[in-house]
Short mmCIF file of C-alpha atoms in Angstrom, two decimals:
data_model
loop_
_atom_site.label_atom_id
_atom_site.label_comp_id
_atom_site.label_asym_id
_atom_site.label_seq_id
_atom_site.Cartn_x
_atom_site.Cartn_y
_atom_site.Cartn_z
CA UNK A 208 0.01 0.11 0.02
CA UNK A 209 1.17 3.58 -0.80
CA UNK A 210 2.56 5.30 2.12
CA UNK A 211 0.60 8.40 2.97
CA UNK A 212 3.90 10.11 4.09
CA UNK A 213 4.89 12.97 1.96
CA UNK A 214 8.54 12.15 1.17
CA UNK A 215 10.05 12.50 4.64
CA UNK A 216 11.51 9.45 6.11
CA UNK A 217 10.25 7.09 3.59
CA UNK A 218 11.81 3.73 3.67
CA UNK A 219 11.07 1.09 1.05
CA UNK A 220 11.89 -2.66 1.60
CA UNK A 221 12.49 -5.22 -1.05
CA UNK A 222 13.15 -9.08 -0.89
CA UNK A 223 14.61 -11.30 -3.45
CA UNK A 224 11.77 -13.71 -2.67
CA UNK A 225 13.94 -16.36 -4.49
CA UNK A 226 13.14 -19.99 -4.87
CA UNK A 227 15.61 -21.32 -2.28
CA UNK A 228 15.02 -21.59 1.24
CA UNK A 229 16.89 -18.34 2.04
CA UNK A 230 14.89 -16.73 -0.65
CA UNK A 231 11.77 -17.67 1.06
CA UNK A 232 13.26 -16.54 4.54
CA UNK A 233 14.09 -13.19 2.97
CA UNK A 234 10.56 -12.80 1.72
CA UNK A 235 8.81 -13.80 4.96
CA UNK A 236 11.16 -11.66 7.14
CA UNK A 237 10.43 -8.64 4.89
CA UNK A 238 6.68 -9.23 5.06
CA UNK A 239 6.93 -9.45 8.92
CA UNK A 240 8.86 -6.11 8.94
CA UNK A 241 6.17 -4.53 6.74
CA UNK A 242 3.38 -5.79 8.92
CA UNK A 243 5.12 -4.36 11.99
CA UNK A 244 5.32 -1.01 10.42
CA UNK A 245 9.20 -0.90 10.21
CA UNK A 246 9.10 0.02 6.59
CA UNK A 247 6.97 -0.44 3.35
CA UNK A 248 7.58 -3.52 1.31
CA UNK A 249 7.39 -2.96 -2.37
CA UNK A 250 7.72 -5.15 -5.58
CA UNK A 251 11.23 -5.93 -6.71
CA UNK A 252 9.55 -7.48 -9.91
CA UNK A 253 8.03 -3.99 -10.60
CA UNK A 254 11.49 -2.51 -10.68
CA UNK A 255 12.75 -5.34 -12.78
CA UNK A 256 9.94 -4.72 -15.32
CA UNK A 257 10.72 -0.83 -15.37
CA UNK A 258 7.17 0.01 -14.16
CA UNK A 259 7.37 3.75 -13.88
CA UNK A 260 5.62 3.89 -10.47
CA UNK A 261 7.91 1.42 -8.87
CA UNK A 262 11.01 3.17 -10.38
CA UNK A 263 9.81 6.59 -9.26
CA UNK A 264 8.92 5.48 -5.90
CA UNK A 265 12.42 3.83 -5.36
CA UNK A 266 14.02 7.04 -6.63
CA UNK A 267 11.96 9.20 -4.31
CA UNK A 268 12.48 7.15 -1.24
CA UNK A 269 14.83 8.42 1.33
CA UNK A 270 16.16 4.81 1.98
CA UNK A 271 15.71 1.53 0.07
CA UNK A 272 16.65 -1.63 1.89
CA UNK A 273 17.02 -5.03 -0.03
CA UNK A 274 17.18 -8.38 1.58
CA UNK A 275 18.72 -11.05 -0.60
CA UNK A 276 18.88 -14.64 0.51
CA UNK A 277 22.21 -15.58 -1.19
CA UNK A 278 25.28 -13.64 -2.52
CA UNK A 279 24.07 -13.64 -6.09
CA UNK A 280 22.19 -10.62 -4.82
CA UNK A 281 19.55 -10.33 -7.35
CA UNK A 282 17.61 -7.68 -5.48
CA UNK A 283 20.61 -5.51 -4.90
CA UNK A 284 21.53 -5.78 -8.42
CA UNK A 285 18.07 -4.95 -9.63
CA UNK A 286 18.18 -1.63 -7.86
CA UNK A 287 21.85 -0.83 -8.89
CA UNK A 288 20.66 -1.32 -12.52
CA UNK A 289 18.38 1.55 -12.45
CA UNK A 290 20.94 3.80 -10.46
CA UNK A 291 19.85 3.36 -6.86
CA UNK A 292 22.36 2.26 -4.09
CA UNK A 293 20.20 0.46 -1.29
CA UNK A 294 21.23 -0.76 2.02
CA UNK A 295 21.87 -4.39 1.15
CA UNK A 296 21.52 -7.36 3.42
CA UNK A 297 22.39 -10.88 2.40
CA UNK A 298 21.11 -13.61 4.67
CA UNK A 299 23.84 -16.16 3.94
CA UNK A 300 26.26 -13.56 5.10
CA UNK A 301 24.35 -13.70 8.51
CA UNK A 302 24.89 -17.59 8.65
CA UNK A 303 21.73 -18.80 6.80
CA UNK A 304 23.30 -21.24 4.37
CA UNK A 305 21.36 -21.69 1.04
CA UNK A 306 20.00 -25.17 0.72
CA UNK A 307 20.58 -25.80 4.52
CA UNK A 308 18.26 -23.39 6.27
CA UNK A 309 14.80 -24.34 7.73
CA UNK A 310 12.31 -21.67 7.44
CA UNK A 311 10.48 -21.59 10.65
CA UNK A 312 8.71 -18.90 12.73
CA UNK A 313 11.70 -18.73 15.05
CA UNK A 314 14.13 -18.35 12.25
CA UNK A 315 12.02 -15.56 10.67
CA UNK A 316 11.65 -13.80 14.00
CA UNK A 317 15.48 -13.95 14.47
CA UNK A 318 16.13 -12.73 10.85
CA UNK A 319 13.69 -9.89 11.47
CA UNK A 320 15.58 -8.62 14.57
CA UNK A 321 19.02 -8.94 12.87
CA UNK A 322 17.59 -6.93 9.74
CA UNK A 323 16.49 -4.23 12.17
CA UNK A 324 19.75 -4.00 13.96
CA UNK A 325 21.69 -3.73 10.63
CA UNK A 326 19.44 -1.15 9.11
CA UNK A 327 19.50 0.97 12.33
CA UNK A 328 23.31 0.90 12.27
CA UNK A 329 23.32 2.04 8.69
CA UNK A 330 20.47 4.45 8.28
CA UNK A 331 21.13 8.33 8.52
CA UNK A 332 20.10 9.34 12.08
CA UNK A 333 17.94 12.15 10.63
CA UNK A 334 15.75 9.56 8.87
CA UNK A 335 12.74 8.48 10.77
CA UNK A 336 12.03 4.89 10.32
CA UNK A 337 8.27 5.10 9.98
CA UNK A 338 5.75 4.38 7.13
CA UNK A 339 3.32 6.93 8.75
CA UNK A 340 2.31 10.22 7.50
CA UNK A 341 4.33 13.12 8.26
CA UNK A 342 2.02 15.90 7.02
CA UNK B 116 -4.67 16.19 -24.92
CA UNK B 117 -2.10 15.57 -22.18
CA UNK B 118 -3.38 13.85 -19.16
CA UNK B 119 -1.61 14.90 -15.84
CA UNK B 120 -2.47 12.87 -12.71
CA UNK B 121 -1.66 13.96 -9.17
CA UNK B 122 -1.52 10.79 -7.06
CA UNK B 123 -1.98 11.38 -3.32
CA UNK B 124 -4.51 10.99 -0.60
CA UNK B 125 -4.94 14.72 -0.09
CA UNK B 126 -2.19 15.65 2.35
CA UNK B 127 -0.65 19.04 2.32
CA UNK B 128 2.15 18.21 0.03
CA UNK B 129 -0.23 16.47 -2.46
CA UNK B 130 -2.18 19.75 -2.58
CA UNK B 131 1.15 21.68 -3.08
CA UNK B 132 2.02 19.47 -6.04
CA UNK B 133 -1.29 20.18 -7.62
CA UNK B 134 -0.86 23.89 -7.10
CA UNK B 135 2.56 23.73 -8.84
CA UNK B 136 1.24 21.52 -11.71
CA UNK B 137 -1.72 23.84 -12.42
CA UNK B 138 0.66 26.79 -12.46
CA UNK B 139 3.17 25.11 -14.69
CA UNK B 140 0.46 23.94 -17.11
CA UNK B 141 -1.04 27.47 -17.18
CA UNK B 142 2.47 29.14 -17.78
CA UNK B 143 3.25 26.69 -20.69
CA UNK B 144 -0.22 27.16 -22.10
CA UNK B 145 -0.86 23.54 -22.27
CA UNK B 146 -4.12 22.01 -23.21
CA UNK B 147 -3.99 19.39 -20.28
CA UNK B 148 -6.40 17.51 -18.30
CA UNK B 149 -5.37 17.44 -14.66
CA UNK B 150 -6.85 14.78 -12.48
CA UNK B 151 -6.44 13.96 -8.85
CA UNK B 152 -6.27 10.35 -7.86
CA UNK B 153 -6.89 9.89 -4.11
CA UNK B 154 -7.88 6.33 -3.69
CA UNK B 155 -5.00 4.38 -2.23
CA UNK B 156 -5.79 1.22 -4.08
CA UNK B 157 -5.90 3.00 -7.39
CA UNK B 158 -2.57 4.65 -6.53
CA UNK B 159 -1.01 1.24 -5.90
CA UNK B 160 -2.11 0.18 -9.28
CA UNK B 161 0.50 2.56 -10.74
CA UNK B 162 3.12 0.91 -8.62
CA UNK B 163 3.50 3.97 -6.57
CA UNK B 164 4.38 3.27 -2.99
CA UNK B 165 5.06 6.81 -1.67
CA UNK B 166 3.03 10.06 -2.34
CA UNK B 167 2.72 12.63 -3.68
CA UNK B 168 3.30 11.33 -7.15
CA UNK B 169 2.91 12.72 -10.52
CA UNK B 170 2.00 10.85 -13.82
CA UNK B 171 1.95 12.26 -17.35
CA UNK B 172 -0.03 10.34 -19.89
CA UNK B 173 -0.07 7.23 -17.66
CA UNK B 174 3.76 7.26 -16.82
CA UNK B 175 4.85 8.06 -13.35
CA UNK B 176 7.48 10.77 -13.48
CA UNK B 177 8.25 11.31 -9.74
CA UNK B 178 7.05 10.23 -6.37
CA UNK B 179 7.63 11.05 -2.81
CA UNK B 180 8.50 14.71 -3.18
CA UNK B 181 7.29 17.98 -4.27
CA UNK B 182 9.17 19.32 -7.29
CA UNK B 183 10.07 22.92 -8.03
CA UNK B 184 7.98 24.76 -10.72
CA UNK B 185 10.88 24.50 -13.00
CA UNK B 186 11.20 20.72 -12.62
CA UNK B 187 7.52 20.37 -13.37
CA UNK B 188 7.67 22.44 -16.43
CA UNK B 189 10.67 20.28 -17.80
CA UNK B 190 8.53 17.25 -17.14
CA UNK B 191 5.64 18.78 -18.97
CA UNK B 192 7.49 20.00 -21.97
#
């Protein structure tokens, strides 16, 4: 859903949502973060398909965060291809090995907390991490 | 006729964008239809995730900020 916010502190979140276990983990963690209100999930496929609304939103956001399952980093590269440098997280680099990771509620919850900690350490302090309206 | 759409739920910055677009259109002497799209579901159908946003002839040109008058004029030319 579109953020009501008017371009201040807007944080968009993408996952690779790949076919592997870590791709699924990335997708479910990102969906959880979205439901918690940490940031707004948006569609990586929309960026890949050059849909103008997704591209303009990515370019207009204060921060774009991508979560990839493995080091192939499809999500990060999809944004870089259109000139956007996101905060990039790779789950395999956090110890979640591709092909050997069980996607459970506990794993998802752990990944969610790890993503939050990484983002908070990298995001500009002036940026409010909130999808709410600022008007 | 050019179709200009202001995408936003009606917040202050959405109104500001509309004001700038109308002024730019007038100064350029455009024969344009200016439409406000306020329904969030309709806005997301454009792939727009942050507002305000501006679409020209169905293509979203910018989102999440209020551009200057000159920026809007460049987009409309």
